[in-house]
PDB file of C-alpha atoms in Angstrom:
ATOM      1  CA  UNK J   1      24.308  19.680  10.081  1.00 71.00           C
ATOM      2  CA  UNK J   2      21.550  17.444   8.706  1.00 81.00           C
ATOM      3  CA  UNK J   3      24.026  14.542   8.567  1.00 84.00           C
ATOM      4  CA  UNK J   4      26.679  15.407  11.157  1.00 91.00           C
ATOM      5  CA  UNK J   5      24.305  15.969  14.089  1.00 91.00           C
ATOM      6  CA  UNK J   6      22.447  12.627  13.796  1.00 92.00           C
ATOM      7  CA  UNK J   7      25.756  10.828  13.262  1.00 94.00           C
ATOM      8  CA  UNK J   8      27.377  12.355  16.356  1.00 95.00           C
ATOM      9  CA  UNK J   9      24.198  11.724  18.359  1.00 95.00           C
ATOM     10  CA  UNK J  10      24.202   8.069  17.294  1.00 95.00           C
ATOM     11  CA  UNK J  11      27.840   7.598  18.301  1.00 96.00           C
ATOM     12  CA  UNK J  12      27.263   9.164  21.733  1.00 96.00           C
ATOM     13  CA  UNK J  13      24.069   7.189  22.323  1.00 96.00           C
ATOM     14  CA  UNK J  14      25.594   3.871  21.284  1.00 96.00           C
ATOM     15  CA  UNK J  15      28.707   4.562  23.364  1.00 96.00           C
ATOM     16  CA  UNK J  16      26.564   5.250  26.447  1.00 95.00           C
ATOM     17  CA  UNK J  17      24.570   2.072  25.839  1.00 95.00           C
ATOM     18  CA  UNK J  18      27.711  -0.016  25.339  1.00 95.00           C
ATOM     19  CA  UNK J  19      29.385   1.410  28.441  1.00 95.00           C
ATOM     20  CA  UNK J  20      26.293   0.718  30.544  1.00 94.00           C
ATOM     21  CA  UNK J  21      26.155  -2.836  29.236  1.00 93.00           C
ATOM     22  CA  UNK J  22      29.826  -3.486  30.023  1.00 94.00           C
ATOM     23  CA  UNK J  23      30.355  -1.499  33.231  1.00 94.00           C
ATOM     24  CA  UNK J  24      27.066  -1.805  35.102  1.00 94.00           C
ATOM     25  CA  UNK J  25      25.245  -4.847  36.517  1.00 94.00           C
ATOM     26  CA  UNK J  26      23.059  -6.643  33.980  1.00 93.00           C
ATOM     27  CA  UNK J  27      19.558  -5.178  33.680  1.00 94.00           C
ATOM     28  CA  UNK J  28      16.475  -6.534  31.894  1.00 93.00           C
ATOM     29  CA  UNK J  29      15.716  -3.254  30.109  1.00 94.00           C
ATOM     30  CA  UNK J  30      17.890  -0.306  29.128  1.00 95.00           C
ATOM     31  CA  UNK J  31      15.874   2.106  31.264  1.00 93.00           C
ATOM     32  CA  UNK J  32      16.596  -0.083  34.304  1.00 94.00           C
ATOM     33  CA  UNK J  33      20.226   1.094  34.187  1.00 95.00           C
ATOM     34  CA  UNK J  34      18.967   4.339  35.738  1.00 93.00           C
ATOM     35  CA  UNK J  35      18.099   2.371  38.898  1.00 93.00           C
ATOM     36  CA  UNK J  36      21.654   1.182  39.630  1.00 93.00           C
ATOM     37  CA  UNK J  37      24.519   3.356  40.936  1.00 93.00           C
ATOM     38  CA  UNK J  38      26.259   5.185  38.111  1.00 92.00           C
ATOM     39  CA  UNK J  39      23.589   4.332  35.577  1.00 94.00           C
ATOM     40  CA  UNK J  40      21.451   7.457  35.592  1.00 95.00           C
ATOM     41  CA  UNK J  41      24.069   9.746  33.951  1.00 95.00           C
ATOM     42  CA  UNK J  42      24.590   7.261  31.120  1.00 95.00           C
ATOM     43  CA  UNK J  43      20.853   6.983  30.476  1.00 95.00           C
ATOM     44  CA  UNK J  44      20.431  10.765  30.474  1.00 95.00           C
ATOM     45  CA  UNK J  45      23.434  11.320  28.178  1.00 96.00           C
ATOM     46  CA  UNK J  46      22.280   8.685  25.693  1.00 96.00           C
ATOM     47  CA  UNK J  47      18.679   9.907  25.546  1.00 96.00           C
ATOM     48  CA  UNK J  48      19.671  13.570  25.369  1.00 96.00           C
ATOM     49  CA  UNK J  49      22.116  12.869  22.542  1.00 96.00           C
ATOM     50  CA  UNK J  50      19.508  11.033  20.466  1.00 97.00           C
ATOM     51  CA  UNK J  51      16.914  13.741  21.173  1.00 97.00           C
ATOM     52  CA  UNK J  52      19.384  16.363  19.933  1.00 96.00           C
ATOM     53  CA  UNK J  53      20.013  14.339  16.779  1.00 96.00           C
ATOM     54  CA  UNK J  54      16.262  14.190  16.090  1.00 97.00           C
ATOM     55  CA  UNK J  55      15.860  17.937  16.605  1.00 97.00           C
ATOM     56  CA  UNK J  56      18.808  18.841  14.382  1.00 96.00           C
ATOM     57  CA  UNK J  57      17.495  16.526  11.696  1.00 96.00           C
ATOM     58  CA  UNK J  58      14.067  18.155  11.929  1.00 96.00           C
ATOM     59  CA  UNK J  59      15.692  21.586  11.643  1.00 95.00           C
ATOM     60  CA  UNK J  60      17.698  20.534   8.601  1.00 94.00           C
ATOM     61  CA  UNK J  61      14.566  19.208   6.904  1.00 95.00           C
ATOM     62  CA  UNK J  62      12.724  22.450   7.686  1.00 95.00           C
ATOM     63  CA  UNK J  63      15.489  24.479   6.055  1.00 93.00           C
ATOM     64  CA  UNK J  64      16.022  22.314   2.976  1.00 90.00           C
ATOM     65  CA  UNK J  65      12.623  20.776   2.231  1.00 89.00           C
ATOM     66  CA  UNK J  66       9.866  22.421   4.288  1.00 91.00           C
ATOM     67  CA  UNK J  67       7.000  21.556   1.944  1.00 89.00           C
ATOM     68  CA  UNK J  68       7.412  17.768   1.882  1.00 91.00           C
ATOM     69  CA  UNK J  69       8.668  17.022   5.392  1.00 94.00           C
ATOM     70  CA  UNK J  70       6.121  18.580   7.759  1.00 95.00           C
ATOM     71  CA  UNK J  71       4.846  15.220   9.048  1.00 96.00           C
ATOM     72  CA  UNK J  72       8.367  13.855   9.438  1.00 97.00           C
ATOM     73  CA  UNK J  73       9.478  16.913  11.391  1.00 97.00           C
ATOM     74  CA  UNK J  74       6.502  16.663  13.730  1.00 97.00           C
ATOM     75  CA  UNK J  75       7.265  13.006  14.421  1.00 98.00           C
ATOM     76  CA  UNK J  76      10.951  13.742  15.049  1.00 97.00           C
ATOM     77  CA  UNK J  77      10.042  16.481  17.515  1.00 98.00           C
ATOM     78  CA  UNK J  78       7.622  14.083  19.247  1.00 98.00           C
ATOM     79  CA  UNK J  79      10.402  11.492  19.506  1.00 98.00           C
ATOM     80  CA  UNK J  80      12.787  14.086  20.960  1.00 97.00           C
ATOM     81  CA  UNK J  81      10.178  15.128  23.519  1.00 97.00           C
ATOM     82  CA  UNK J  82       9.558  11.487  24.433  1.00 97.00           C
ATOM     83  CA  UNK J  83      13.293  10.904  24.906  1.00 97.00           C
ATOM     84  CA  UNK J  84      13.646  13.895  27.211  1.00 96.00           C
ATOM     85  CA  UNK J  85      10.610  12.867  29.255  1.00 96.00           C
ATOM     86  CA  UNK J  86      12.020   9.344  29.526  1.00 95.00           C
ATOM     87  CA  UNK J  87      15.277  10.797  30.824  1.00 93.00           C
ATOM     88  CA  UNK J  88      13.626  13.138  33.336  1.00 93.00           C
ATOM     89  CA  UNK J  89      11.148  10.562  34.649  1.00 94.00           C
ATOM     90  CA  UNK J  90      12.912   7.246  35.391  1.00 90.00           C
ATOM     91  CA  UNK J  91      11.204   3.884  35.253  1.00 91.00           C
ATOM     92  CA  UNK J  92       9.830   2.047  38.300  1.00 87.00           C
ATOM     93  CA  UNK J  93      11.841  -0.665  40.019  1.00 86.00           C
ATOM     94  CA  UNK J  94      10.292  -4.111  39.664  1.00 76.00           C
ATOM     95  CA  UNK J  95       6.513  -4.254  39.676  1.00 73.00           C
ATOM     96  CA  UNK J  96       6.096  -0.903  41.446  1.00 75.00           C
ATOM     97  CA  UNK J  97       3.957   1.733  39.765  1.00 85.00           C
ATOM     98  CA  UNK J  98       4.283   5.480  40.145  1.00 90.00           C
ATOM     99  CA  UNK J  99       3.513   8.625  38.179  1.00 92.00           C
ATOM    100  CA  UNK J 100       7.152   8.855  37.123  1.00 91.00           C
ATOM    101  CA  UNK J 101       7.119   5.277  35.866  1.00 90.00           C
ATOM    102  CA  UNK J 102       3.881   5.768  33.924  1.00 92.00           C
ATOM    103  CA  UNK J 103       5.234   8.920  32.268  1.00 95.00           C
ATOM    104  CA  UNK J 104       8.401   7.029  31.388  1.00 94.00           C
ATOM    105  CA  UNK J 105       6.497   4.149  29.809  1.00 93.00           C
ATOM    106  CA  UNK J 106       4.213   6.355  27.727  1.00 95.00           C
ATOM    107  CA  UNK J 107       7.088   8.584  26.642  1.00 96.00           C
ATOM    108  CA  UNK J 108       9.058   5.502  25.572  1.00 95.00           C
ATOM    109  CA  UNK J 109       6.053   4.296  23.594  1.00 96.00           C
ATOM    110  CA  UNK J 110       6.000   7.619  21.731  1.00 97.00           C
ATOM    111  CA  UNK J 111       9.696   7.274  20.867  1.00 97.00           C
ATOM    112  CA  UNK J 112       9.472   3.666  19.714  1.00 97.00           C
ATOM    113  CA  UNK J 113       6.474   4.319  17.458  1.00 97.00           C
ATOM    114  CA  UNK J 114       7.182   7.805  16.111  1.00 97.00           C
ATOM    115  CA  UNK J 115      10.681   7.166  14.731  1.00 97.00           C
ATOM    116  CA  UNK J 116       9.728   4.308  12.355  1.00 97.00           C
ATOM    117  CA  UNK J 117       6.749   6.306  11.120  1.00 97.00           C
ATOM    118  CA  UNK J 118       9.014   9.340  10.634  1.00 97.00           C
ATOM    119  CA  UNK J 119      11.406   7.286   8.545  1.00 97.00           C
ATOM    120  CA  UNK J 120       8.639   5.856   6.387  1.00 97.00           C
ATOM    121  CA  UNK J 121       7.042   9.288   5.991  1.00 96.00           C
ATOM    122  CA  UNK J 122      10.328  10.839   4.885  1.00 96.00           C
ATOM    123  CA  UNK J 123      11.017   8.071   2.348  1.00 95.00           C
ATOM    124  CA  UNK J 124       7.464   7.964   0.990  1.00 93.00           C
ATOM    125  CA  UNK J 125       7.299   9.109  -2.609  1.00 89.00           C
ATOM    126  CA  UNK J 126      11.086   9.240  -2.974  1.00 91.00           C
ATOM    127  CA  UNK J 127      12.930   7.504  -5.769  1.00 89.00           C
ATOM    128  CA  UNK J 128      13.830   3.834  -5.309  1.00 91.00           C
ATOM    129  CA  UNK J 129      17.467   4.678  -4.640  1.00 92.00           C
ATOM    130  CA  UNK J 130      19.625   2.602  -2.269  1.00 94.00           C
ATOM    131  CA  UNK J 131      19.687   5.338   0.388  1.00 94.00           C
ATOM    132  CA  UNK J 132      15.899   5.632   0.508  1.00 95.00           C
ATOM    133  CA  UNK J 133      15.432   1.858   0.310  1.00 96.00           C
ATOM    134  CA  UNK J 134      17.681   1.639   3.370  1.00 97.00           C
ATOM    135  CA  UNK J 135      15.458   4.102   5.245  1.00 97.00           C
ATOM    136  CA  UNK J 136      12.355   2.115   4.314  1.00 97.00           C
ATOM    137  CA  UNK J 137      13.989  -1.169   5.319  1.00 97.00           C
ATOM    138  CA  UNK J 138      15.077   0.199   8.695  1.00 97.00           C
ATOM    139  CA  UNK J 139      11.615   1.627   9.349  1.00 98.00           C
ATOM    140  CA  UNK J 140      10.004  -1.759   8.630  1.00 97.00           C
ATOM    141  CA  UNK J 141      12.682  -3.548  10.690  1.00 97.00           C
ATOM    142  CA  UNK J 142      11.977  -1.244  13.631  1.00 97.00           C
ATOM    143  CA  UNK J 143       8.233  -1.938  13.451  1.00 97.00           C
ATOM    144  CA  UNK J 144       8.758  -5.709  13.307  1.00 97.00           C
ATOM    145  CA  UNK J 145      11.254  -5.601  16.175  1.00 97.00           C
ATOM    146  CA  UNK J 146       8.853  -3.465  18.220  1.00 97.00           C
ATOM    147  CA  UNK J 147       6.058  -5.988  17.628  1.00 97.00           C
ATOM    148  CA  UNK J 148       8.248  -8.896  18.769  1.00 97.00           C
ATOM    149  CA  UNK J 149       9.445  -6.927  21.803  1.00 97.00           C
ATOM    150  CA  UNK J 150       5.884  -6.110  22.863  1.00 96.00           C
ATOM    151  CA  UNK J 151       4.791  -9.718  22.364  1.00 96.00           C
ATOM    152  CA  UNK J 152       7.739 -10.970  24.424  1.00 96.00           C
ATOM    153  CA  UNK J 153       7.389  -8.492  27.288  1.00 93.00           C
ATOM    154  CA  UNK J 154       6.400 -10.264  30.528  1.00 91.00           C
ATOM    155  CA  UNK J 155       3.509  -7.837  31.020  1.00 88.00           C
ATOM    156  CA  UNK J 156       1.728  -9.199  27.938  1.00 92.00           C
ATOM    157  CA  UNK J 157      -0.420 -12.329  27.614  1.00 94.00           C
ATOM    158  CA  UNK J 158       1.638 -13.609  24.705  1.00 95.00           C
ATOM    159  CA  UNK J 159       4.958 -13.665  26.565  1.00 95.00           C
ATOM    160  CA  UNK J 160       4.497 -17.095  28.219  1.00 94.00           C
ATOM    161  CA  UNK J 161       3.436 -18.589  24.905  1.00 95.00           C
ATOM    162  CA  UNK J 162       6.653 -17.596  23.148  1.00 95.00           C
ATOM    163  CA  UNK J 163       9.051 -17.693  26.099  1.00 95.00           C
ATOM    164  CA  UNK J 164       9.492 -13.937  25.921  1.00 94.00           C
ATOM    165  CA  UNK J 165      10.978 -13.556  29.406  1.00 93.00           C
ATOM    166  CA  UNK J 166      14.229 -15.037  28.110  1.00 94.00           C
ATOM    167  CA  UNK J 167      14.882 -12.476  25.375  1.00 95.00           C
ATOM    168  CA  UNK J 168      12.602  -9.428  25.681  1.00 96.00           C
ATOM    169  CA  UNK J 169      15.518  -7.332  26.947  1.00 95.00           C
ATOM    170  CA  UNK J 170      17.562  -8.304  23.904  1.00 96.00           C
ATOM    171  CA  UNK J 171      14.682  -7.338  21.619  1.00 97.00           C
ATOM    172  CA  UNK J 172      14.450  -3.923  23.267  1.00 97.00           C
ATOM    173  CA  UNK J 173      18.174  -3.353  22.705  1.00 97.00           C
ATOM    174  CA  UNK J 174      17.817  -4.446  19.089  1.00 97.00           C
ATOM    175  CA  UNK J 175      14.940  -2.007  18.671  1.00 97.00           C
ATOM    176  CA  UNK J 176      16.954   0.855  20.151  1.00 97.00           C
ATOM    177  CA  UNK J 177      19.926   0.160  17.884  1.00 97.00           C
ATOM    178  CA  UNK J 178      17.669  -0.136  14.816  1.00 97.00           C
ATOM    179  CA  UNK J 179      16.053   3.222  15.540  1.00 97.00           C
ATOM    180  CA  UNK J 180      19.396   4.923  16.195  1.00 97.00           C
ATOM    181  CA  UNK J 181      20.668   3.658  12.846  1.00 97.00           C
ATOM    182  CA  UNK J 182      17.376   4.764  11.261  1.00 97.00           C
ATOM    183  CA  UNK J 183      17.932   8.361  12.395  1.00 97.00           C
ATOM    184  CA  UNK J 184      21.420   8.316  10.844  1.00 97.00           C
ATOM    185  CA  UNK J 185      20.091   6.780   7.614  1.00 97.00           C
ATOM    186  CA  UNK J 186      17.428   9.485   7.395  1.00 97.00           C
ATOM    187  CA  UNK J 187      20.065  12.183   7.787  1.00 95.00           C
ATOM    188  CA  UNK J 188      22.331  10.581   5.189  1.00 95.00           C
ATOM    189  CA  UNK J 189      19.559  10.104   2.619  1.00 95.00           C
ATOM    190  CA  UNK J 190      18.304  13.654   3.076  1.00 93.00           C
ATOM    191  CA  UNK J 191      21.832  15.070   2.887  1.00 93.00           C
ATOM    192  CA  UNK J 192      22.536  13.302  -0.398  1.00 91.00           C
ATOM    193  CA  UNK J 193      19.153  14.294  -1.820  1.00 87.00           C
ATOM    194  CA  UNK J 194      19.731  17.969  -1.030  1.00 85.00           C
ATOM    195  CA  UNK J 195      23.369  18.095  -2.128  1.00 81.00           C
ATOM    196  CA  UNK J 196      23.679  15.882  -5.202  1.00 68.00           C
ATOM    197  CA  UNK J 197      21.351  17.786  -7.582  1.00 54.00           C
ATOM    198  CA  UNK J 198      23.323  20.994  -7.042  1.00 46.00           C
ATOM    199  CA  UNK J 199      26.670  19.240  -7.451  1.00 41.00           C
ATOM    200  CA  UNK J 200      25.832  17.133 -10.530  1.00 42.00           C
ATOM    201  CA  UNK J 201      24.264  19.175 -13.354  1.00 42.00           C
ATOM    202  CA  UNK J 202      22.052  17.273 -15.769  1.00 39.00           C
ATOM    203  CA  UNK J 203      22.656  17.855 -19.473  1.00 41.00           C
ATOM    204  CA  UNK J 204      19.848  19.653 -21.258  1.00 41.00           C
ATOM    205  CA  UNK J 205      18.094  20.684 -18.012  1.00 41.00           C
ATOM    206  CA  UNK J 206      19.579  24.106 -17.262  1.00 47.00           C
ATOM    207  CA  UNK J 207      16.752  26.582 -17.818  1.00 44.00           C
ATOM    208  CA  UNK J 208      18.770  29.454 -16.358  1.00 45.00           C
ATOM    209  CA  UNK J 209      21.532  29.233 -18.953  1.00 43.00           C
ATOM    210  CA  UNK J 210      21.639  31.974 -21.558  1.00 42.00           C
ATOM    211  CA  UNK J 211      20.690  30.888 -25.066  1.00 44.00           C
ATOM    212  CA  UNK J 212      23.645  30.904 -27.456  1.00 44.00           C
ATOM    213  CA  UNK J 213      23.383  33.445 -30.289  1.00 45.00           C
ATOM    214  CA  UNK J 214      22.470  31.994 -33.640  1.00 48.00           C
ATOM    215  CA  UNK J 215      25.045  32.000 -36.379  1.00 48.00           C
ATOM    216  CA  UNK J 216      25.168  31.095 -40.057  1.00 46.00           C
ATOM    217  CA  UNK J 217      23.373  32.099 -43.256  1.00 45.00           C
ATOM    218  CA  UNK J 218      19.884  31.538 -41.870  1.00 48.00           C
ATOM    219  CA  UNK J 219      20.509  34.027 -39.075  1.00 47.00           C
ATOM    220  CA  UNK J 220      21.838  36.602 -41.584  1.00 40.00           C
ATOM    221  CA  UNK J 221      18.736  36.248 -43.790  1.00 46.00           C
ATOM    222  CA  UNK J 222      16.407  36.750 -40.812  1.00 48.00           C
ATOM    223  CA  UNK J 223      18.333  39.859 -39.781  1.00 45.00           C
ATOM    224  CA  UNK J 224      18.029  41.386 -43.301  1.00 45.00           C
ATOM    225  CA  UNK J 225      14.317  40.614 -43.453  1.00 45.00           C
ATOM    226  CA  UNK J 226      13.786  42.441 -40.148  1.00 46.00           C
TER     227      UNK J 226
END
């Protein structure tokens, strides 16, 4: 479950995003697909799928490693809540501002920030293995992509300086894909961490094994002395 659920969620979410990109009119931001006919179901399906993946991952961590993953689980639950709020409260069209749009923006901010921190928190203190290095790399990549996206967004003062209006939508899509892959990488790394030690015994480190009876002359002498 800790691996399968995030993987299935990622496939569904990416499929919804790809279908929206190919079948619906071009939109600056992913959330804007909800404003065009036929776009709302795709947005809801994608966000709900990723929220489910986050919750199942949090559940798997709670079952397998409750002591070390409390912060990660809290962040995953926050991301899932942000995704569901973003799905329930659509964004505003154009420059309009409403309560629904404000809730959508703040919920999206929670998602974009909590997932990279969750990945880094889960990988913190783990061995420098390729699977955990991948989680760390994706967490850092997500933070850098988020910073570029925020700097390029037309609502910021830095956007005109870097020509952000031309590519801020692309940066948001890159951020979404990076965080989807991050959730899968977290599930994979945790799955391998929880399964490999039980499947691969380490020589000389089996405290539960019964001690073999002594044999030979020395053992006979000790028995006679007793």
